[in-house]
mmCIF file of C-alpha atoms in Angstrom:
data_model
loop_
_atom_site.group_PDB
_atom_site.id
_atom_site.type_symbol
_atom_site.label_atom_id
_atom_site.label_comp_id
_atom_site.label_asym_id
_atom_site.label_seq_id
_atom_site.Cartn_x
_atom_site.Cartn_y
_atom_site.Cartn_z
ATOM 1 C CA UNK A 5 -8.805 -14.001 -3.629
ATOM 2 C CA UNK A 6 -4.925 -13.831 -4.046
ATOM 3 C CA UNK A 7 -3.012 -16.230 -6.165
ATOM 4 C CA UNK A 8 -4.083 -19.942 -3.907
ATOM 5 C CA UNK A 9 -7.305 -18.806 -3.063
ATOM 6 C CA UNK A 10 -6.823 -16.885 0.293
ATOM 7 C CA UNK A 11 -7.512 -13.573 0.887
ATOM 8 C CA UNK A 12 -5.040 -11.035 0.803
ATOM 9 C CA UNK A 13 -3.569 -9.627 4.591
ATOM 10 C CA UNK A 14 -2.365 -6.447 4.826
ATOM 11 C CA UNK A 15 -0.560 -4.941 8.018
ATOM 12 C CA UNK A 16 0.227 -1.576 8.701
ATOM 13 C CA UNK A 17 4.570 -0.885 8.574
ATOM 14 C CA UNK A 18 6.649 -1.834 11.309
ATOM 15 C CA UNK A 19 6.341 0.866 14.491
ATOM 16 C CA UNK A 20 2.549 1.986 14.142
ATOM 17 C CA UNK A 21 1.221 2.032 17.455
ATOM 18 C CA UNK A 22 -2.511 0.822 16.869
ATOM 19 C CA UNK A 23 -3.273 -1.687 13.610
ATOM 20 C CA UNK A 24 -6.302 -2.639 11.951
ATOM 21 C CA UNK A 25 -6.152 -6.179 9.648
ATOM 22 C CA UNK A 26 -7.852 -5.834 6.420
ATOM 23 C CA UNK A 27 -8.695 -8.735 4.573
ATOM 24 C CA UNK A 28 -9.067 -7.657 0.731
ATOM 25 C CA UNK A 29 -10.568 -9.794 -2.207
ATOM 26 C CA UNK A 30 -8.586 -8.443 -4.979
ATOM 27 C CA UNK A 31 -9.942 -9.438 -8.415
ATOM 28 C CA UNK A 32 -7.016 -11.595 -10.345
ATOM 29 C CA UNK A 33 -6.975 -8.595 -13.555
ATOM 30 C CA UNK A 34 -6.065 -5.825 -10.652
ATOM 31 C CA UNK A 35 -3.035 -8.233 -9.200
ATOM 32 C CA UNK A 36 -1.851 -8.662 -12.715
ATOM 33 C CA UNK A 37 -2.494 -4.643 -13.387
ATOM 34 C CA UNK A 38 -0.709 -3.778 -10.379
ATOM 35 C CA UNK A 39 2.598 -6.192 -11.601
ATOM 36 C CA UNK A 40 2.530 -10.028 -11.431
ATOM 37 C CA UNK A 41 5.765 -10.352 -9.550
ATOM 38 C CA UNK A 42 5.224 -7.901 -7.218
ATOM 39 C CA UNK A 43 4.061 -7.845 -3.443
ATOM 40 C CA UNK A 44 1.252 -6.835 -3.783
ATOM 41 C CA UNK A 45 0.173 -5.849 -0.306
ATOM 42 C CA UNK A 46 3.267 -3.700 -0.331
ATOM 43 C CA UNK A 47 1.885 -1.933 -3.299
ATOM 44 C CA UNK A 48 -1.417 -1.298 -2.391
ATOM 45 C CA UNK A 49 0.274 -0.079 1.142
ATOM 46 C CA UNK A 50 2.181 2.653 -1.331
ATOM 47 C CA UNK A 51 -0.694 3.594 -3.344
ATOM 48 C CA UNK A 52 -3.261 4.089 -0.079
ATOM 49 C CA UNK A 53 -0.200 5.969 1.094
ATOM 50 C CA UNK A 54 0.104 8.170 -1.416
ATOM 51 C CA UNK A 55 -3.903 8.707 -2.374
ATOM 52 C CA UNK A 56 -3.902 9.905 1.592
ATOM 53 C CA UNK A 57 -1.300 12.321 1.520
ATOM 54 C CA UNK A 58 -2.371 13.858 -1.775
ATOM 55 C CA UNK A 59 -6.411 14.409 0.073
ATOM 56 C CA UNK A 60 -4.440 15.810 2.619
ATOM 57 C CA UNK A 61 -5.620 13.163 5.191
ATOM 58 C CA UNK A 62 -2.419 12.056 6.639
ATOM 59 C CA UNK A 63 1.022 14.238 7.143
ATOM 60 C CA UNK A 64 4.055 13.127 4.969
ATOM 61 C CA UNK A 65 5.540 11.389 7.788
ATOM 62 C CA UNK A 66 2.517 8.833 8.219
ATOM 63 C CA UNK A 67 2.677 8.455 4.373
ATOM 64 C CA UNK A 68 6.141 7.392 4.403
ATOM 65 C CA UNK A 69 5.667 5.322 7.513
ATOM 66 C CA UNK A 70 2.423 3.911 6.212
ATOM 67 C CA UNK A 71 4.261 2.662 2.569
ATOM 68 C CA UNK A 72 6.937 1.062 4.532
ATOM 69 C CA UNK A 73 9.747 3.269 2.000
ATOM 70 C CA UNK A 74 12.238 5.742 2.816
ATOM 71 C CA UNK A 75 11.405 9.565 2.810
ATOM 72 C CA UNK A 76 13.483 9.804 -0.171
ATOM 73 C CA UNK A 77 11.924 6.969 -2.019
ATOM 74 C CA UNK A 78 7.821 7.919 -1.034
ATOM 75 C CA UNK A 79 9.189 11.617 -2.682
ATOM 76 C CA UNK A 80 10.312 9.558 -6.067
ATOM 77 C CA UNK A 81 6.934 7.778 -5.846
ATOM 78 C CA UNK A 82 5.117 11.065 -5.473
ATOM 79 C CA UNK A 83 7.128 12.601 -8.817
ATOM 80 C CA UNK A 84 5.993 8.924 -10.279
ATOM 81 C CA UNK A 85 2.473 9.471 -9.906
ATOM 82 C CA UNK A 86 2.495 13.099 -10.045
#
């Protein structure tokens, strides 16, 4: 459950031609891990983004389309997480 109780929703970025909804129950110790004050379905959309790209299961493009962030920014998230 997410902050009130519901489940978290997570859509796929803006101009992806087929979606899926996931709802996630995300533990209250992982939303505080991941940052208190941030979004976090924006932030697990970045780190699935990321984790897919690096297994070589999506292209950069879909990565960066996928985390909703510029091309230059998903490359500074790639250098963050090395």
């Amino acid at each position: 459950m997410y902050g009130n109780g519901r489940p978290l929703r997570c859509t796929i970025a803006p101009g992806v031609v087929s979606l899926k909804e996931v709802v996630l129950r995300i533990p209250e110790e992982v939303r505080l891990a991941i940052g208190p004050g941030k979004d976090l379905a924006g932030e697990l959309l970045k780190r699935i983004a990321v984790a897919l790209y690096a297994e070589k299961k999506i292209s950069m493009g879909k990565a960066v389309e996928l985390s909703g962030l510029t091309y230059d920014r998903f490359m500074d998230l790639l250098g963050e997480v090395g």
